[in-house]
């Protein structure tokens, strides 16, 4: 198995440029620092020895030691005699911010260009953890939907949601040809903020059957919380409430999640 030093050197193309104007130790330090700050090298990872760094990046041990000393001075790593050097920086992923309008339009477009099978549409009491997220009292009810979306007969997404703020009676037929967000608007539910968490999860027996895959196969998991903003006690006070909890599982061979993000120059 390649060492961490080998992996980093391969990522950076092997050697550090000898003719660059900045000192070698600083370039090595910057490379290692970036790998720590972006989470490539996780908290608790044992760093390569000075000799390993020197051999992997074709620099002297003095250069490698200076780079490691700089990392230690910034409290990114901690050096222990006889135990090596370990990363002590805790990387925390920061959410990507994207325009809400564009994202919601993409969601509706996907809904209009796929077939949907509505498996559940009813008012029910959500599980306690979801009820807490939605700010519901015990035994309060919310709109519960379970849907499977397909293209050309191939299911690509399993959607399970709980929604508050819609009191009118709705049926499965309401959601067969109309995107959920459009129905929300028709009933006065305006989404002002969305958070999403994307991860991976193994397919359960139920999900495998509905998405036509094998049990244990990897699925893309997307958890979306949608919020609306309500007027608070004063004219300047606004309160945000979670009104929609959506858990989606996507078949990775039939679905891609793409984002087009631009740098904010303001």
PDB file of C-alpha atoms in Angstrom, residues 1-262:
ATOM      1  CA  UNK A   1       0.000   0.000   0.000  1.00  0.00           C
ATOM      2  CA  UNK A   2       1.312   3.450  -0.890  1.00  0.00           C
ATOM      3  CA  UNK A   3       2.308   5.701   1.997  1.00  0.00           C
ATOM      4  CA  UNK A   4       0.604   9.042   2.560  1.00  0.00           C
ATOM      5  CA  UNK A   5       3.732  10.766   1.279  1.00  0.00           C
ATOM      6  CA  UNK A   6       3.615   8.728  -1.951  1.00  0.00           C
ATOM      7  CA  UNK A   7      -0.085   9.521  -2.456  1.00  0.00           C
ATOM      8  CA  UNK A   8       0.507  13.232  -1.939  1.00  0.00           C
ATOM      9  CA  UNK A   9       3.502  13.272  -4.259  1.00  0.00           C
ATOM     10  CA  UNK A  10       1.525  11.441  -6.966  1.00  0.00           C
ATOM     11  CA  UNK A  11      -1.314  13.931  -6.594  1.00  0.00           C
ATOM     12  CA  UNK A  12       1.108  16.817  -7.030  1.00  0.00           C
ATOM     13  CA  UNK A  13       2.958  15.253  -9.944  1.00  0.00           C
ATOM     14  CA  UNK A  14       5.958  13.896  -8.041  1.00  0.00           C
ATOM     15  CA  UNK A  15       8.705  16.383  -7.321  1.00  0.00           C
ATOM     16  CA  UNK A  16       8.494  19.985  -6.231  1.00  0.00           C
ATOM     17  CA  UNK A  17       9.809  22.423  -8.811  1.00  0.00           C
ATOM     18  CA  UNK A  18      13.397  23.329  -8.047  1.00  0.00           C
ATOM     19  CA  UNK A  19      13.350  26.567 -10.066  1.00  0.00           C
ATOM     20  CA  UNK A  20      10.311  28.193  -8.391  1.00  0.00           C
ATOM     21  CA  UNK A  21      11.016  31.522  -6.612  1.00  0.00           C
ATOM     22  CA  UNK A  22       9.605  30.412  -3.229  1.00  0.00           C
ATOM     23  CA  UNK A  23      11.747  28.250  -0.898  1.00  0.00           C
ATOM     24  CA  UNK A  24      11.358  24.488  -1.174  1.00  0.00           C
ATOM     25  CA  UNK A  25      10.329  24.091   2.464  1.00  0.00           C
ATOM     26  CA  UNK A  26       7.528  26.628   1.969  1.00  0.00           C
ATOM     27  CA  UNK A  27       6.176  24.829  -1.087  1.00  0.00           C
ATOM     28  CA  UNK A  28       6.195  21.511   0.729  1.00  0.00           C
ATOM     29  CA  UNK A  29       4.607  23.102   3.796  1.00  0.00           C
ATOM     30  CA  UNK A  30       1.896  24.713   1.603  1.00  0.00           C
ATOM     31  CA  UNK A  31       1.125  21.405  -0.103  1.00  0.00           C
ATOM     32  CA  UNK A  32       0.786  19.566   3.209  1.00  0.00           C
ATOM     33  CA  UNK A  33      -1.187  22.397   4.791  1.00  0.00           C
ATOM     34  CA  UNK A  34      -3.712  22.420   1.949  1.00  0.00           C
ATOM     35  CA  UNK A  35      -4.165  18.656   2.211  1.00  0.00           C
ATOM     36  CA  UNK A  36      -4.906  19.025   5.932  1.00  0.00           C
ATOM     37  CA  UNK A  37      -7.216  22.024   5.586  1.00  0.00           C
ATOM     38  CA  UNK A  38      -9.351  20.462   2.837  1.00  0.00           C
ATOM     39  CA  UNK A  39      -9.759  17.169   4.680  1.00  0.00           C
ATOM     40  CA  UNK A  40      -7.580  15.033   2.385  1.00  0.00           C
ATOM     41  CA  UNK A  41      -5.466  14.224   5.435  1.00  0.00           C
ATOM     42  CA  UNK A  42      -7.910  13.695   8.286  1.00  0.00           C
ATOM     43  CA  UNK A  43      -7.616  14.528  11.957  1.00  0.00           C
ATOM     44  CA  UNK A  44      -5.615  11.844  13.767  1.00  0.00           C
ATOM     45  CA  UNK A  45      -3.717  10.694  10.664  1.00  0.00           C
ATOM     46  CA  UNK A  46      -0.061   9.942  11.206  1.00  0.00           C
ATOM     47  CA  UNK A  47       2.047  12.102   8.914  1.00  0.00           C
ATOM     48  CA  UNK A  48       4.979  10.677   6.913  1.00  0.00           C
ATOM     49  CA  UNK A  49       8.399  10.802   8.528  1.00  0.00           C
ATOM     50  CA  UNK A  50      10.908  13.424   7.449  1.00  0.00           C
ATOM     51  CA  UNK A  51      12.800  10.726   5.552  1.00  0.00           C
ATOM     52  CA  UNK A  52       9.646   9.615   3.706  1.00  0.00           C
ATOM     53  CA  UNK A  53       8.819  13.193   2.745  1.00  0.00           C
ATOM     54  CA  UNK A  54      12.380  13.806   1.583  1.00  0.00           C
ATOM     55  CA  UNK A  55      12.363  10.712  -0.625  1.00  0.00           C
ATOM     56  CA  UNK A  56       8.855  11.248  -2.022  1.00  0.00           C
ATOM     57  CA  UNK A  57       9.386  14.902  -2.958  1.00  0.00           C
ATOM     58  CA  UNK A  58      13.107  14.726  -3.726  1.00  0.00           C
ATOM     59  CA  UNK A  59      14.088  17.262  -1.070  1.00  0.00           C
ATOM     60  CA  UNK A  60      16.499  17.187   1.841  1.00  0.00           C
ATOM     61  CA  UNK A  61      15.510  16.090   5.341  1.00  0.00           C
ATOM     62  CA  UNK A  62      16.260  19.619   6.514  1.00  0.00           C
ATOM     63  CA  UNK A  63      13.633  20.919   4.066  1.00  0.00           C
ATOM     64  CA  UNK A  64      11.126  18.289   5.199  1.00  0.00           C
ATOM     65  CA  UNK A  65      11.798  19.095   8.874  1.00  0.00           C
ATOM     66  CA  UNK A  66      11.301  22.829   8.270  1.00  0.00           C
ATOM     67  CA  UNK A  67       7.959  22.185   6.545  1.00  0.00           C
ATOM     68  CA  UNK A  68       6.765  19.992   9.419  1.00  0.00           C
ATOM     69  CA  UNK A  69       7.929  22.571  11.965  1.00  0.00           C
ATOM     70  CA  UNK A  70       5.783  25.192  10.203  1.00  0.00           C
ATOM     71  CA  UNK A  71       2.731  22.907  10.384  1.00  0.00           C
ATOM     72  CA  UNK A  72       3.348  22.314  14.082  1.00  0.00           C
ATOM     73  CA  UNK A  73       3.732  26.061  14.691  1.00  0.00           C
ATOM     74  CA  UNK A  74       0.249  26.589  13.212  1.00  0.00           C
ATOM     75  CA  UNK A  75      -1.215  23.827  15.421  1.00  0.00           C
ATOM     76  CA  UNK A  76      -2.111  21.706  12.392  1.00  0.00           C
ATOM     77  CA  UNK A  77       0.025  18.775  13.562  1.00  0.00           C
ATOM     78  CA  UNK A  78       1.557  17.656  16.845  1.00  0.00           C
ATOM     79  CA  UNK A  79       4.930  15.969  17.074  1.00  0.00           C
ATOM     80  CA  UNK A  80       5.557  13.252  19.682  1.00  0.00           C
ATOM     81  CA  UNK A  81       9.023  11.866  20.267  1.00  0.00           C
ATOM     82  CA  UNK A  82       8.996   8.165  19.466  1.00  0.00           C
ATOM     83  CA  UNK A  83       5.362   8.237  18.261  1.00  0.00           C
ATOM     84  CA  UNK A  84       5.600  10.329  15.118  1.00  0.00           C
ATOM     85  CA  UNK A  85       3.614  13.349  13.948  1.00  0.00           C
ATOM     86  CA  UNK A  86      -0.185  13.365  13.862  1.00  0.00           C
ATOM     87  CA  UNK A  87      -2.740  15.755  12.399  1.00  0.00           C
ATOM     88  CA  UNK A  88      -4.674  17.622  15.104  1.00  0.00           C
ATOM     89  CA  UNK A  89      -6.712  19.900  12.809  1.00  0.00           C
ATOM     90  CA  UNK A  90     -10.411  18.985  12.663  1.00  0.00           C
ATOM     91  CA  UNK A  91     -11.766  19.498   9.159  1.00  0.00           C
ATOM     92  CA  UNK A  92     -15.423  20.543   9.046  1.00  0.00           C
ATOM     93  CA  UNK A  93     -17.097  20.544   5.588  1.00  0.00           C
ATOM     94  CA  UNK A  94     -18.727  23.839   4.732  1.00  0.00           C
ATOM     95  CA  UNK A  95     -22.052  23.794   2.890  1.00  0.00           C
ATOM     96  CA  UNK A  96     -22.017  24.947  -0.708  1.00  0.00           C
ATOM     97  CA  UNK A  97     -24.323  27.894  -1.251  1.00  0.00           C
ATOM     98  CA  UNK A  98     -26.229  28.067  -4.516  1.00  0.00           C
ATOM     99  CA  UNK A  99     -29.127  30.219  -5.822  1.00  0.00           C
ATOM    100  CA  UNK A 100     -32.387  28.781  -4.480  1.00  0.00           C
ATOM    101  CA  UNK A 101     -34.528  29.766  -7.474  1.00  0.00           C
ATOM    102  CA  UNK A 102     -32.305  27.953  -9.948  1.00  0.00           C
ATOM    103  CA  UNK A 103     -32.172  24.831  -7.810  1.00  0.00           C
ATOM    104  CA  UNK A 104     -35.956  24.692  -7.376  1.00  0.00           C
ATOM    105  CA  UNK A 105     -36.432  25.150 -11.117  1.00  0.00           C
ATOM    106  CA  UNK A 106     -34.122  22.194 -11.755  1.00  0.00           C
ATOM    107  CA  UNK A 107     -36.107  20.068  -9.303  1.00  0.00           C
ATOM    108  CA  UNK A 108     -39.383  20.912 -11.064  1.00  0.00           C
ATOM    109  CA  UNK A 109     -37.853  20.271 -14.484  1.00  0.00           C
ATOM    110  CA  UNK A 110     -36.740  16.799 -13.392  1.00  0.00           C
ATOM    111  CA  UNK A 111     -40.232  16.139 -12.071  1.00  0.00           C
ATOM    112  CA  UNK A 112     -41.832  17.114 -15.378  1.00  0.00           C
ATOM    113  CA  UNK A 113     -39.476  14.947 -17.430  1.00  0.00           C
ATOM    114  CA  UNK A 114     -39.893  11.690 -15.553  1.00  0.00           C
ATOM    115  CA  UNK A 115     -42.668   9.291 -14.660  1.00  0.00           C
ATOM    116  CA  UNK A 116     -43.830   8.992 -11.072  1.00  0.00           C
ATOM    117  CA  UNK A 117     -45.554   6.226  -9.151  1.00  0.00           C
ATOM    118  CA  UNK A 118     -47.213   7.551  -5.987  1.00  0.00           C
ATOM    119  CA  UNK A 119     -47.194   4.751  -3.455  1.00  0.00           C
ATOM    120  CA  UNK A 120     -48.393   6.654  -0.380  1.00  0.00           C
ATOM    121  CA  UNK A 121     -50.337   9.904   0.049  1.00  0.00           C
ATOM    122  CA  UNK A 122     -51.934  10.398   3.444  1.00  0.00           C
ATOM    123  CA  UNK A 123     -51.985  12.526   6.555  1.00  0.00           C
ATOM    124  CA  UNK A 124     -50.230  10.757   9.427  1.00  0.00           C
ATOM    125  CA  UNK A 125     -48.140  11.333  12.526  1.00  0.00           C
ATOM    126  CA  UNK A 126     -44.455  11.342  11.587  1.00  0.00           C
ATOM    127  CA  UNK A 127     -41.824   9.482  13.627  1.00  0.00           C
ATOM    128  CA  UNK A 128     -40.728  11.426  16.711  1.00  0.00           C
ATOM    129  CA  UNK A 129     -37.350  12.614  15.298  1.00  0.00           C
ATOM    130  CA  UNK A 130     -39.020  14.002  12.158  1.00  0.00           C
ATOM    131  CA  UNK A 131     -41.856  15.538  14.182  1.00  0.00           C
ATOM    132  CA  UNK A 132     -39.255  17.364  16.240  1.00  0.00           C
ATOM    133  CA  UNK A 133     -37.527  18.697  13.124  1.00  0.00           C
ATOM    134  CA  UNK A 134     -40.889  19.944  11.824  1.00  0.00           C
ATOM    135  CA  UNK A 135     -41.765  21.476  15.189  1.00  0.00           C
ATOM    136  CA  UNK A 136     -44.886  19.329  15.620  1.00  0.00           C
ATOM    137  CA  UNK A 137     -46.568  18.412  18.871  1.00  0.00           C
ATOM    138  CA  UNK A 138     -47.007  14.701  19.694  1.00  0.00           C
ATOM    139  CA  UNK A 139     -49.754  13.053  17.614  1.00  0.00           C
ATOM    140  CA  UNK A 140     -49.879  16.032  15.204  1.00  0.00           C
ATOM    141  CA  UNK A 141     -50.196  15.033  11.558  1.00  0.00           C
ATOM    142  CA  UNK A 142     -48.373  15.962   8.374  1.00  0.00           C
ATOM    143  CA  UNK A 143     -48.679  15.088   4.697  1.00  0.00           C
ATOM    144  CA  UNK A 144     -46.739  11.868   4.067  1.00  0.00           C
ATOM    145  CA  UNK A 145     -45.730  11.010   0.503  1.00  0.00           C
ATOM    146  CA  UNK A 146     -43.777   8.080  -0.891  1.00  0.00           C
ATOM    147  CA  UNK A 147     -42.999   8.184  -4.608  1.00  0.00           C
ATOM    148  CA  UNK A 148     -40.746   6.387  -7.086  1.00  0.00           C
ATOM    149  CA  UNK A 149     -39.537   8.269 -10.175  1.00  0.00           C
ATOM    150  CA  UNK A 150     -38.524   6.506 -13.396  1.00  0.00           C
ATOM    151  CA  UNK A 151     -37.292   7.204 -16.905  1.00  0.00           C
ATOM    152  CA  UNK A 152     -38.030   4.786 -19.729  1.00  0.00           C
ATOM    153  CA  UNK A 153     -39.348   2.292 -17.212  1.00  0.00           C
ATOM    154  CA  UNK A 154     -36.162   2.345 -15.124  1.00  0.00           C
ATOM    155  CA  UNK A 155     -36.665   3.614 -11.530  1.00  0.00           C
ATOM    156  CA  UNK A 156     -33.964   6.078 -10.497  1.00  0.00           C
ATOM    157  CA  UNK A 157     -35.252   7.743  -7.324  1.00  0.00           C
ATOM    158  CA  UNK A 158     -37.201   6.838  -4.182  1.00  0.00           C
ATOM    159  CA  UNK A 159     -38.748   9.878  -2.420  1.00  0.00           C
ATOM    160  CA  UNK A 160     -40.225   9.856   1.086  1.00  0.00           C
ATOM    161  CA  UNK A 161     -41.410  13.183   2.510  1.00  0.00           C
ATOM    162  CA  UNK A 162     -43.284  14.751   5.426  1.00  0.00           C
ATOM    163  CA  UNK A 163     -44.796  18.204   4.914  1.00  0.00           C
ATOM    164  CA  UNK A 164     -46.594  20.642   7.203  1.00  0.00           C
ATOM    165  CA  UNK A 165     -48.613  23.728   6.316  1.00  0.00           C
ATOM    166  CA  UNK A 166     -50.958  22.048   3.826  1.00  0.00           C
ATOM    167  CA  UNK A 167     -54.335  21.402   5.380  1.00  0.00           C
ATOM    168  CA  UNK A 168     -56.374  20.710   2.226  1.00  0.00           C
ATOM    169  CA  UNK A 169     -57.136  17.115   1.333  1.00  0.00           C
ATOM    170  CA  UNK A 170     -54.837  15.749  -1.371  1.00  0.00           C
ATOM    171  CA  UNK A 171     -54.793  12.400  -3.153  1.00  0.00           C
ATOM    172  CA  UNK A 172     -52.312  10.323  -5.138  1.00  0.00           C
ATOM    173  CA  UNK A 173     -53.739  11.667  -8.408  1.00  0.00           C
ATOM    174  CA  UNK A 174     -52.746  15.226  -7.419  1.00  0.00           C
ATOM    175  CA  UNK A 175     -49.060  14.270  -7.508  1.00  0.00           C
ATOM    176  CA  UNK A 176     -49.031  12.047 -10.607  1.00  0.00           C
ATOM    177  CA  UNK A 177     -48.791  14.883 -13.130  1.00  0.00           C
ATOM    178  CA  UNK A 178     -47.898  17.910 -10.996  1.00  0.00           C
ATOM    179  CA  UNK A 179     -44.559  18.606  -9.258  1.00  0.00           C
ATOM    180  CA  UNK A 180     -44.722  18.765  -5.484  1.00  0.00           C
ATOM    181  CA  UNK A 181     -43.339  22.329  -5.432  1.00  0.00           C
ATOM    182  CA  UNK A 182     -46.133  23.543  -7.696  1.00  0.00           C
ATOM    183  CA  UNK A 183     -48.717  21.988  -5.384  1.00  0.00           C
ATOM    184  CA  UNK A 184     -46.987  23.693  -2.446  1.00  0.00           C
ATOM    185  CA  UNK A 185     -47.355  27.085  -4.159  1.00  0.00           C
ATOM    186  CA  UNK A 186     -51.004  26.458  -4.985  1.00  0.00           C
ATOM    187  CA  UNK A 187     -51.647  25.919  -1.288  1.00  0.00           C
ATOM    188  CA  UNK A 188     -49.703  28.984  -0.155  1.00  0.00           C
ATOM    189  CA  UNK A 189     -46.573  27.180   1.011  1.00  0.00           C
ATOM    190  CA  UNK A 190     -43.593  29.268  -0.100  1.00  0.00           C
ATOM    191  CA  UNK A 191     -40.125  27.749   0.281  1.00  0.00           C
ATOM    192  CA  UNK A 192     -37.488  30.368   1.193  1.00  0.00           C
ATOM    193  CA  UNK A 193     -34.502  28.239   2.200  1.00  0.00           C
ATOM    194  CA  UNK A 194     -33.295  24.705   1.491  1.00  0.00           C
ATOM    195  CA  UNK A 195     -30.479  22.668   3.015  1.00  0.00           C
ATOM    196  CA  UNK A 196     -29.252  19.398   1.515  1.00  0.00           C
ATOM    197  CA  UNK A 197     -26.942  16.671   2.733  1.00  0.00           C
ATOM    198  CA  UNK A 198     -25.641  14.147   0.204  1.00  0.00           C
ATOM    199  CA  UNK A 199     -24.078  10.866   1.281  1.00  0.00           C
ATOM    200  CA  UNK A 200     -24.126   7.167   0.375  1.00  0.00           C
ATOM    201  CA  UNK A 201     -26.089   4.286   1.848  1.00  0.00           C
ATOM    202  CA  UNK A 202     -26.553   0.586   1.171  1.00  0.00           C
ATOM    203  CA  UNK A 203     -29.879  -0.449  -0.322  1.00  0.00           C
ATOM    204  CA  UNK A 204     -32.309  -2.066   2.096  1.00  0.00           C
ATOM    205  CA  UNK A 205     -34.574  -4.895   0.977  1.00  0.00           C
ATOM    206  CA  UNK A 206     -37.451  -2.472   0.369  1.00  0.00           C
ATOM    207  CA  UNK A 207     -35.333   0.086  -1.513  1.00  0.00           C
ATOM    208  CA  UNK A 208     -33.645  -2.617  -3.585  1.00  0.00           C
ATOM    209  CA  UNK A 209     -37.056  -3.915  -4.692  1.00  0.00           C
ATOM    210  CA  UNK A 210     -38.413  -0.481  -5.582  1.00  0.00           C
ATOM    211  CA  UNK A 211     -35.269   0.719  -7.395  1.00  0.00           C
ATOM    212  CA  UNK A 212     -34.639  -2.636  -9.088  1.00  0.00           C
ATOM    213  CA  UNK A 213     -31.197  -3.207  -7.643  1.00  0.00           C
ATOM    214  CA  UNK A 214     -29.631  -5.723  -5.281  1.00  0.00           C
ATOM    215  CA  UNK A 215     -29.735  -5.558  -1.494  1.00  0.00           C
ATOM    216  CA  UNK A 216     -26.627  -3.818  -0.167  1.00  0.00           C
ATOM    217  CA  UNK A 217     -25.875  -1.992  -3.419  1.00  0.00           C
ATOM    218  CA  UNK A 218     -24.705   1.614  -2.960  1.00  0.00           C
ATOM    219  CA  UNK A 219     -27.321   4.349  -3.327  1.00  0.00           C
ATOM    220  CA  UNK A 220     -26.966   8.120  -3.344  1.00  0.00           C
ATOM    221  CA  UNK A 221     -28.715   9.472  -0.259  1.00  0.00           C
ATOM    222  CA  UNK A 222     -30.038  13.026  -0.317  1.00  0.00           C
ATOM    223  CA  UNK A 223     -31.643  14.536   2.775  1.00  0.00           C
ATOM    224  CA  UNK A 224     -33.386  17.860   2.130  1.00  0.00           C
ATOM    225  CA  UNK A 225     -34.889  20.227   4.697  1.00  0.00           C
ATOM    226  CA  UNK A 226     -37.061  23.022   3.274  1.00  0.00           C
ATOM    227  CA  UNK A 227     -37.934  26.114   5.272  1.00  0.00           C
ATOM    228  CA  UNK A 228     -40.384  28.982   5.089  1.00  0.00           C
ATOM    229  CA  UNK A 229     -40.030  32.378   6.729  1.00  0.00           C
ATOM    230  CA  UNK A 230     -42.820  33.749   8.900  1.00  0.00           C
ATOM    231  CA  UNK A 231     -43.304  37.132  10.503  1.00  0.00           C
ATOM    232  CA  UNK A 232     -42.146  37.296  14.124  1.00  0.00           C
ATOM    233  CA  UNK A 233     -43.338  39.425  16.997  1.00  0.00           C
ATOM    234  CA  UNK A 234     -42.104  42.675  15.430  1.00  0.00           C
ATOM    235  CA  UNK A 235     -42.047  44.003  11.871  1.00  0.00           C
ATOM    236  CA  UNK A 236     -38.287  43.411  11.703  1.00  0.00           C
ATOM    237  CA  UNK A 237     -38.387  39.986  13.284  1.00  0.00           C
ATOM    238  CA  UNK A 238     -38.652  36.970  10.983  1.00  0.00           C
ATOM    239  CA  UNK A 239     -38.706  33.344  12.040  1.00  0.00           C
ATOM    240  CA  UNK A 240     -37.688  30.369   9.913  1.00  0.00           C
ATOM    241  CA  UNK A 241     -39.588  27.091  10.220  1.00  0.00           C
ATOM    242  CA  UNK A 242     -38.935  23.663   8.720  1.00  0.00           C
ATOM    243  CA  UNK A 243     -41.987  22.721   6.673  1.00  0.00           C
ATOM    244  CA  UNK A 244     -40.715  19.831   4.571  1.00  0.00           C
ATOM    245  CA  UNK A 245     -38.526  16.833   5.320  1.00  0.00           C
ATOM    246  CA  UNK A 246     -37.494  14.836   2.253  1.00  0.00           C
ATOM    247  CA  UNK A 247     -35.332  11.726   2.096  1.00  0.00           C
ATOM    248  CA  UNK A 248     -34.361  10.614  -1.398  1.00  0.00           C
ATOM    249  CA  UNK A 249     -32.397   7.572  -2.527  1.00  0.00           C
ATOM    250  CA  UNK A 250     -31.025   7.574  -6.070  1.00  0.00           C
ATOM    251  CA  UNK A 251     -29.781   4.670  -8.161  1.00  0.00           C
ATOM    252  CA  UNK A 252     -26.225   5.841  -9.036  1.00  0.00           C
ATOM    253  CA  UNK A 253     -26.233   4.278 -12.511  1.00  0.00           C
ATOM    254  CA  UNK A 254     -29.464   6.052 -13.510  1.00  0.00           C
ATOM    255  CA  UNK A 255     -29.067   9.419 -11.836  1.00  0.00           C
ATOM    256  CA  UNK A 256     -26.475  12.199 -11.721  1.00  0.00           C
ATOM    257  CA  UNK A 257     -26.647  15.252  -9.474  1.00  0.00           C
ATOM    258  CA  UNK A 258     -25.027  18.235 -11.176  1.00  0.00           C
ATOM    259  CA  UNK A 259     -24.511  21.789  -9.927  1.00  0.00           C
ATOM    260  CA  UNK A 260     -23.251  24.809 -11.853  1.00  0.00           C
ATOM    261  CA  UNK A 261     -21.718  27.190  -9.319  1.00  0.00           C
ATOM    262  CA  UNK A 262     -20.075  30.551  -9.975  1.00  0.00           C
TER     263      UNK A 262
END
